[in-house]
mmCIF file with all atom_site columns, C-alpha atoms in Angstrom:
data_model
loop_
_atom_site.group_PDB
_atom_site.id
_atom_site.type_symbol
_atom_site.label_atom_id
_atom_site.label_alt_id
_atom_site.label_comp_id
_atom_site.label_asym_id
_atom_site.label_entity_id
_atom_site.label_seq_id
_atom_site.pdbx_PDB_ins_code
_atom_site.Cartn_x
_atom_site.Cartn_y
_atom_site.Cartn_z
_atom_site.occupancy
_atom_site.B_iso_or_equiv
_atom_site.pdbx_formal_charge
_atom_site.auth_seq_id
_atom_site.auth_comp_id
_atom_site.auth_asym_id
_atom_site.auth_atom_id
_atom_site.pdbx_PDB_model_num
ATOM 1   C CA . MET A 1 1   ? 204.609 144.211 109.667 1.00 0.00 ? 246 MET A CA 1
ATOM 2   C CA . THR A 1 2   ? 207.399 146.637 109.139 1.00 0.00 ? 247 THR A CA 1
ATOM 3   C CA . GLY A 1 3   ? 207.066 150.359 109.469 1.00 0.00 ? 248 GLY A CA 1
ATOM 4   C CA . ASP A 1 4   ? 208.544 151.275 106.084 1.00 0.00 ? 249 ASP A CA 1
ATOM 5   C CA . THR A 1 5   ? 205.352 150.617 104.102 1.00 0.00 ? 250 THR A CA 1
ATOM 6   C CA . GLY A 1 6   ? 201.691 151.516 104.375 1.00 0.00 ? 251 GLY A CA 1
ATOM 7   C CA . PHE A 1 7   ? 200.257 153.845 106.965 1.00 0.00 ? 252 PHE A CA 1
ATOM 8   C CA . LEU A 1 8   ? 203.189 153.527 109.355 1.00 0.00 ? 253 LEU A CA 1
ATOM 9   C CA . ALA A 1 9   ? 205.565 154.880 106.701 1.00 0.00 ? 254 ALA A CA 1
ATOM 10  C CA . GLY A 1 10  ? 203.796 158.236 107.116 1.00 0.00 ? 255 GLY A CA 1
ATOM 11  C CA . LEU A 1 11  ? 205.141 158.566 110.658 1.00 0.00 ? 256 LEU A CA 1
ATOM 12  C CA . THR A 1 12  ? 208.654 159.386 111.806 1.00 0.00 ? 257 THR A CA 1
ATOM 13  C CA . PRO A 1 13  ? 210.478 156.292 113.103 1.00 0.00 ? 258 PRO A CA 1
ATOM 14  C CA . GLY A 1 14  ? 210.211 157.506 116.716 1.00 0.00 ? 259 GLY A CA 1
ATOM 15  C CA . HIS A 1 15  ? 206.498 158.211 116.481 1.00 0.00 ? 260 HIS A CA 1
ATOM 16  C CA . ARG A 1 16  ? 205.955 154.918 114.647 1.00 0.00 ? 261 ARG A CA 1
ATOM 17  C CA . GLY A 1 17  ? 207.479 153.125 117.623 1.00 0.00 ? 262 GLY A CA 1
ATOM 18  C CA . GLN A 1 18  ? 205.401 155.137 120.091 1.00 0.00 ? 263 GLN A CA 1
ATOM 19  C CA . LEU A 1 19  ? 202.198 154.280 118.226 1.00 0.00 ? 264 LEU A CA 1
ATOM 20  C CA . LEU A 1 20  ? 203.014 150.574 117.951 1.00 0.00 ? 265 LEU A CA 1
ATOM 21  C CA . ALA A 1 21  ? 203.793 150.503 121.687 1.00 0.00 ? 266 ALA A CA 1
ATOM 22  C CA . LEU A 1 22  ? 200.117 151.437 122.247 1.00 0.00 ? 267 LEU A CA 1
ATOM 23  C CA . SER A 1 23  ? 198.831 148.515 120.175 1.00 0.00 ? 268 SER A CA 1
ATOM 24  C CA . ARG A 1 24  ? 197.807 144.965 120.882 1.00 0.00 ? 269 ARG A CA 1
ATOM 25  C CA . ASN A 1 25  ? 197.607 142.128 118.375 1.00 0.00 ? 270 ASN A CA 1
ATOM 26  C CA . ALA A 1 26  ? 194.149 140.917 117.384 1.00 0.00 ? 271 ALA A CA 1
ATOM 27  C CA . SER A 1 27  ? 192.649 138.573 114.796 1.00 0.00 ? 272 SER A CA 1
ATOM 28  C CA . PHE A 1 28  ? 189.290 138.365 113.060 1.00 0.00 ? 273 PHE A CA 1
ATOM 29  C CA . PRO A 1 29  ? 187.815 135.515 111.012 1.00 0.00 ? 274 PRO A CA 1
ATOM 30  C CA . ALA A 1 30  ? 186.706 135.932 107.406 1.00 0.00 ? 275 ALA A CA 1
ATOM 31  C CA . ASP A 1 31  ? 183.302 137.536 106.762 1.00 0.00 ? 276 ASP A CA 1
ATOM 32  C CA . ARG A 1 32  ? 183.112 139.336 110.110 1.00 0.00 ? 277 ARG A CA 1
ATOM 33  C CA . ARG A 1 33  ? 181.571 142.810 110.477 1.00 0.00 ? 278 ARG A CA 1
ATOM 34  C CA . MET A 1 34  ? 184.155 144.907 112.286 1.00 0.00 ? 279 MET A CA 1
ATOM 35  C CA . PHE A 1 35  ? 181.987 148.020 112.544 1.00 0.00 ? 280 PHE A CA 1
ATOM 36  C CA . GLU A 1 36  ? 178.914 149.659 111.079 1.00 0.00 ? 281 GLU A CA 1
ATOM 37  C CA . GLU A 1 37  ? 178.424 153.136 109.709 1.00 0.00 ? 282 GLU A CA 1
ATOM 38  C CA . GLY A 1 38  ? 177.261 155.455 112.525 1.00 0.00 ? 283 GLY A CA 1
ATOM 39  C CA . GLU A 1 39  ? 178.609 153.379 115.437 1.00 0.00 ? 284 GLU A CA 1
ATOM 40  C CA . ASP A 1 40  ? 180.984 154.956 117.953 1.00 0.00 ? 285 ASP A CA 1
ATOM 41  C CA . ALA A 1 41  ? 184.626 154.686 116.891 1.00 0.00 ? 286 ALA A CA 1
ATOM 42  C CA . VAL A 1 42  ? 186.432 153.397 119.994 1.00 0.00 ? 287 VAL A CA 1
ATOM 43  C CA . THR A 1 43  ? 189.115 151.266 118.335 1.00 0.00 ? 288 THR A CA 1
ATOM 44  C CA . PHE A 1 44  ? 191.127 151.521 115.142 1.00 0.00 ? 289 PHE A CA 1
ATOM 45  C CA . TRP A 1 45  ? 193.452 149.064 113.459 1.00 0.00 ? 290 TRP A CA 1
ATOM 46  C CA . ILE A 1 46  ? 196.415 148.692 111.145 1.00 0.00 ? 291 ILE A CA 1
ATOM 47  C CA . VAL A 1 47  ? 196.037 145.616 108.969 1.00 0.00 ? 292 VAL A CA 1
ATOM 48  C CA . GLY A 1 48  ? 198.913 143.167 109.250 1.00 0.00 ? 293 GLY A CA 1
ATOM 49  C CA . ARG A 1 49  ? 197.532 140.266 107.206 1.00 0.00 ? 294 ARG A CA 1
ATOM 50  C CA . GLY A 1 50  ? 194.365 139.722 105.210 1.00 0.00 ? 295 GLY A CA 1
ATOM 51  C CA . SER A 1 51  ? 191.879 142.082 103.622 1.00 0.00 ? 296 SER A CA 1
ATOM 52  C CA . VAL A 1 52  ? 188.964 144.212 104.777 1.00 0.00 ? 297 VAL A CA 1
ATOM 53  C CA . ALA A 1 53  ? 186.207 145.741 102.637 1.00 0.00 ? 298 ALA A CA 1
ATOM 54  C CA . LEU A 1 54  ? 184.997 149.261 103.420 1.00 0.00 ? 299 LEU A CA 1
ATOM 55  C CA . ASP A 1 55  ? 181.360 149.685 102.438 1.00 0.00 ? 300 ASP A CA 1
ATOM 56  C CA . ILE A 1 56  ? 178.682 152.334 102.519 1.00 0.00 ? 301 ILE A CA 1
ATOM 57  C CA . HIS A 1 57  ? 175.024 151.956 103.474 1.00 0.00 ? 302 HIS A CA 1
ATOM 58  C CA . VAL A 1 58  ? 172.612 152.417 100.574 1.00 0.00 ? 303 VAL A CA 1
ATOM 59  C CA . SER A 1 59  ? 168.963 152.086 101.524 1.00 0.00 ? 304 SER A CA 1
ATOM 60  C CA . GLY A 1 60  ? 167.273 149.080 99.948  1.00 0.00 ? 305 GLY A CA 1
ATOM 61  C CA . ARG A 1 61  ? 170.474 147.725 98.382  1.00 0.00 ? 306 ARG A CA 1
ATOM 62  C CA . PRO A 1 62  ? 173.438 145.635 99.439  1.00 0.00 ? 307 PRO A CA 1
ATOM 63  C CA . ALA A 1 63  ? 176.215 147.853 100.773 1.00 0.00 ? 308 ALA A CA 1
ATOM 64  C CA . PRO A 1 64  ? 178.636 148.565 97.901  1.00 0.00 ? 309 PRO A CA 1
ATOM 65  C CA . VAL A 1 65  ? 182.330 148.171 98.632  1.00 0.00 ? 310 VAL A CA 1
ATOM 66  C CA . VAL A 1 66  ? 184.135 151.479 98.199  1.00 0.00 ? 311 VAL A CA 1
ATOM 67  C CA . GLU A 1 67  ? 187.642 150.260 98.956  1.00 0.00 ? 312 GLU A CA 1
ATOM 68  C CA . THR A 1 68  ? 189.486 147.113 99.961  1.00 0.00 ? 313 THR A CA 1
ATOM 69  C CA . LEU A 1 69  ? 192.275 147.418 102.530 1.00 0.00 ? 314 LEU A CA 1
ATOM 70  C CA . GLY A 1 70  ? 195.243 145.113 102.949 1.00 0.00 ? 315 GLY A CA 1
ATOM 71  C CA . PRO A 1 71  ? 198.509 144.791 104.855 1.00 0.00 ? 316 PRO A CA 1
ATOM 72  C CA . GLY A 1 72  ? 199.865 148.099 106.103 1.00 0.00 ? 317 GLY A CA 1
ATOM 73  C CA . ASP A 1 73  ? 196.583 149.977 105.681 1.00 0.00 ? 318 ASP A CA 1
ATOM 74  C CA . LEU A 1 74  ? 194.909 152.040 108.396 1.00 0.00 ? 319 LEU A CA 1
ATOM 75  C CA . LEU A 1 75  ? 191.430 150.773 109.198 1.00 0.00 ? 320 LEU A CA 1
ATOM 76  C CA . GLY A 1 76  ? 189.486 153.602 110.777 1.00 0.00 ? 321 GLY A CA 1
ATOM 77  C CA . TRP A 1 77  ? 190.051 157.343 110.970 1.00 0.00 ? 322 TRP A CA 1
ATOM 78  C CA . SER A 1 78  ? 186.706 158.512 112.373 1.00 0.00 ? 323 SER A CA 1
ATOM 79  C CA . TRP A 1 79  ? 188.051 158.200 115.932 1.00 0.00 ? 324 TRP A CA 1
ATOM 80  C CA . LEU A 1 80  ? 190.163 161.329 115.444 1.00 0.00 ? 325 LEU A CA 1
ATOM 81  C CA . PHE A 1 81  ? 187.366 163.827 114.684 1.00 0.00 ? 326 PHE A CA 1
ATOM 82  C CA . PRO A 1 82  ? 184.025 164.547 116.375 1.00 0.00 ? 327 PRO A CA 1
ATOM 83  C CA . PRO A 1 83  ? 181.447 163.090 116.493 1.00 0.00 ? 328 PRO A CA 1
ATOM 84  C CA . TYR A 1 84  ? 183.798 160.031 116.623 1.00 0.00 ? 329 TYR A CA 1
ATOM 85  C CA . GLN A 1 85  ? 181.452 157.776 114.643 1.00 0.00 ? 330 GLN A CA 1
ATOM 86  C CA . TRP A 1 86  ? 182.279 155.551 111.691 1.00 0.00 ? 331 TRP A CA 1
ATOM 87  C CA . HIS A 1 87  ? 181.604 157.076 108.272 1.00 0.00 ? 332 HIS A CA 1
ATOM 88  C CA . LEU A 1 88  ? 181.728 153.679 106.545 1.00 0.00 ? 333 LEU A CA 1
ATOM 89  C CA . GLY A 1 89  ? 181.240 150.054 107.540 1.00 0.00 ? 334 GLY A CA 1
ATOM 90  C CA . ALA A 1 90  ? 183.879 147.311 107.431 1.00 0.00 ? 335 ALA A CA 1
ATOM 91  C CA . ARG A 1 91  ? 183.801 143.550 106.835 1.00 0.00 ? 336 ARG A CA 1
ATOM 92  C CA . THR A 1 92  ? 186.707 141.123 106.704 1.00 0.00 ? 337 THR A CA 1
ATOM 93  C CA . LEU A 1 93  ? 187.147 139.358 103.376 1.00 0.00 ? 338 LEU A CA 1
ATOM 94  C CA . SER A 1 94  ? 189.642 136.846 104.724 1.00 0.00 ? 339 SER A CA 1
ATOM 95  C CA . PRO A 1 95  ? 191.106 136.016 108.121 1.00 0.00 ? 340 PRO A CA 1
ATOM 96  C CA . VAL A 1 96  ? 192.729 139.247 109.322 1.00 0.00 ? 341 VAL A CA 1
ATOM 97  C CA . ASP A 1 97  ? 195.531 139.985 111.783 1.00 0.00 ? 342 ASP A CA 1
ATOM 98  C CA . VAL A 1 98  ? 195.786 143.567 113.001 1.00 0.00 ? 343 VAL A CA 1
ATOM 99  C CA . HIS A 1 99  ? 197.458 145.947 115.380 1.00 0.00 ? 344 HIS A CA 1
ATOM 100 C CA . ALA A 1 100 ? 194.506 147.188 117.461 1.00 0.00 ? 345 ALA A CA 1
ATOM 101 C CA . PHE A 1 101 ? 194.512 150.582 119.170 1.00 0.00 ? 346 PHE A CA 1
ATOM 102 C CA . GLU A 1 102 ? 192.215 151.857 121.910 1.00 0.00 ? 347 GLU A CA 1
ATOM 103 C CA . VAL A 1 103 ? 191.209 155.351 120.904 1.00 0.00 ? 348 VAL A CA 1
ATOM 104 C CA . ALA A 1 104 ? 191.186 156.876 124.387 1.00 0.00 ? 349 ALA A CA 1
ATOM 105 C CA . GLU A 1 105 ? 194.779 155.798 124.991 1.00 0.00 ? 350 GLU A CA 1
ATOM 106 C CA . VAL A 1 106 ? 195.999 157.101 121.622 1.00 0.00 ? 351 VAL A CA 1
ATOM 107 C CA . ARG A 1 107 ? 194.170 160.433 121.995 1.00 0.00 ? 352 ARG A CA 1
ATOM 108 C CA . SER A 1 108 ? 195.649 160.846 125.481 1.00 0.00 ? 353 SER A CA 1
ATOM 109 C CA . HIS A 1 109 ? 199.134 160.221 124.082 1.00 0.00 ? 354 HIS A CA 1
ATOM 110 C CA . CYS A 1 110 ? 198.466 162.801 121.333 1.00 0.00 ? 355 CYS A CA 1
ATOM 111 C CA . GLU A 1 111 ? 197.505 165.391 123.962 1.00 0.00 ? 356 GLU A CA 1
ATOM 112 C CA . SER A 1 112 ? 200.547 164.721 126.134 1.00 0.00 ? 357 SER A CA 1
ATOM 113 C CA . ASP A 1 113 ? 202.951 164.730 123.157 1.00 0.00 ? 358 ASP A CA 1
ATOM 114 C CA . PRO A 1 114 ? 201.808 167.345 120.607 1.00 0.00 ? 359 PRO A CA 1
ATOM 115 C CA . ALA A 1 115 ? 204.597 166.464 118.138 1.00 0.00 ? 360 ALA A CA 1
ATOM 116 C CA . PHE A 1 116 ? 203.389 162.848 118.126 1.00 0.00 ? 361 PHE A CA 1
ATOM 117 C CA . GLY A 1 117 ? 199.776 164.023 117.776 1.00 0.00 ? 362 GLY A CA 1
ATOM 118 C CA . TYR A 1 118 ? 200.644 166.290 114.847 1.00 0.00 ? 363 TYR A CA 1
ATOM 119 C CA . ASP A 1 119 ? 202.578 163.550 113.060 1.00 0.00 ? 364 ASP A CA 1
ATOM 120 C CA . LEU A 1 120 ? 199.741 161.075 113.580 1.00 0.00 ? 365 LEU A CA 1
ATOM 121 C CA . ALA A 1 121 ? 197.094 163.596 112.451 1.00 0.00 ? 366 ALA A CA 1
ATOM 122 C CA . ARG A 1 122 ? 199.090 164.305 109.255 1.00 0.00 ? 367 ARG A CA 1
ATOM 123 C CA . ALA A 1 123 ? 199.342 160.586 108.479 1.00 0.00 ? 368 ALA A CA 1
ATOM 124 C CA . VAL A 1 124 ? 195.615 160.086 109.129 1.00 0.00 ? 369 VAL A CA 1
ATOM 125 C CA . ALA A 1 125 ? 194.761 163.127 106.982 1.00 0.00 ? 370 ALA A CA 1
ATOM 126 C CA . ALA A 1 126 ? 196.635 161.553 104.063 1.00 0.00 ? 371 ALA A CA 1
ATOM 127 C CA . VAL A 1 127 ? 194.503 158.420 104.483 1.00 0.00 ? 372 VAL A CA 1
ATOM 128 C CA . ILE A 1 128 ? 191.307 160.497 104.607 1.00 0.00 ? 373 ILE A CA 1
ATOM 129 C CA . GLY A 1 129 ? 192.201 162.203 101.337 1.00 0.00 ? 374 GLY A CA 1
ATOM 130 C CA . GLU A 1 130 ? 192.833 158.866 99.652  1.00 0.00 ? 375 GLU A CA 1
ATOM 131 C CA . ARG A 1 131 ? 189.615 157.334 101.044 1.00 0.00 ? 376 ARG A CA 1
ATOM 132 C CA . LEU A 1 132 ? 187.539 160.287 99.850  1.00 0.00 ? 377 LEU A CA 1
ATOM 133 C CA . ARG A 1 133 ? 189.036 159.969 96.390  1.00 0.00 ? 378 ARG A CA 1
ATOM 134 C CA . ALA A 1 134 ? 188.443 156.206 96.279  1.00 0.00 ? 379 ALA A CA 1
ATOM 135 C CA . THR A 1 135 ? 184.874 156.591 97.567  1.00 0.00 ? 380 THR A CA 1
ATOM 136 C CA . ARG A 1 136 ? 184.083 159.263 94.989  1.00 0.00 ? 381 ARG A CA 1
ATOM 137 C CA . ILE A 1 137 ? 185.424 157.127 92.150  1.00 0.00 ? 382 ILE A CA 1
ATOM 138 C CA . ARG A 1 138 ? 183.537 154.042 93.343  1.00 0.00 ? 383 ARG A CA 1
ATOM 139 C CA . LEU A 1 139 ? 180.259 155.935 93.749  1.00 0.00 ? 384 LEU A CA 1
ATOM 140 C CA . LEU A 1 140 ? 180.662 157.418 90.262  1.00 0.00 ? 385 LEU A CA 1
ATOM 141 C CA . ASP A 1 141 ? 181.172 153.879 88.956  1.00 0.00 ? 386 ASP A CA 1
ATOM 142 C CA . LEU A 1 142 ? 177.984 152.751 90.688  1.00 0.00 ? 387 LEU A CA 1
ATOM 143 C CA . TYR A 1 143 ? 175.692 155.746 90.231  1.00 0.00 ? 388 TYR A CA 1
ATOM 144 C CA . GLY A 1 144 ? 177.219 158.023 87.595  1.00 0.00 ? 389 GLY A CA 1
ATOM 145 C CA . PRO A 1 145 ? 176.026 158.395 84.049  1.00 0.00 ? 390 PRO A CA 1
ATOM 146 C CA . PRO A 1 146 ? 176.402 155.364 81.788  1.00 0.00 ? 391 PRO A CA 1
ATOM 147 C CA . PRO A 1 147 ? 179.508 155.246 79.594  1.00 0.00 ? 392 PRO A CA 1
ATOM 148 C CA . GLY A 1 148 ? 179.026 157.428 76.549  1.00 0.00 ? 393 GLY A CA 1
ATOM 149 C CA . GLY A 1 149 ? 176.139 159.225 78.262  1.00 0.00 ? 394 GLY A CA 1
ATOM 150 C CA . GLY A 1 150 ? 176.059 162.901 79.085  1.00 0.00 ? 395 GLY A CA 1
ATOM 151 C CA . ARG A 1 151 ? 176.362 164.348 82.522  1.00 0.00 ? 396 ARG A CA 1
#
């Protein structure tokens, strides 16, 4: 995966290299739960190959998919903000290769290098904004008024 697309493109080249230096390669088979809503966020990933569905728990119903992530996408932002628990769940849709990051190590690097931490926080904030927009649209599709209906 190159750094000129996806989440990594939101970082300066130097900070991109620093972040990647903190990663390890990992793989997951298709149809594997990577995390559940409410669990502690101790790892995050950047997708290199494959696709991952983000879903939301709805009592008494199958979890609807709110967004599908692919190569270059950041998987997980809840690690950056208290209470450090996942806001969504994630399941692989295909075999997935990722850059995996241990949260404690990345947070420590952010604290020791504030410029790196600021750059990373800005890139994550952009992802959060996009995820909130995508989640809102998907939930309106699922639970909003029928087409042609009123509010």
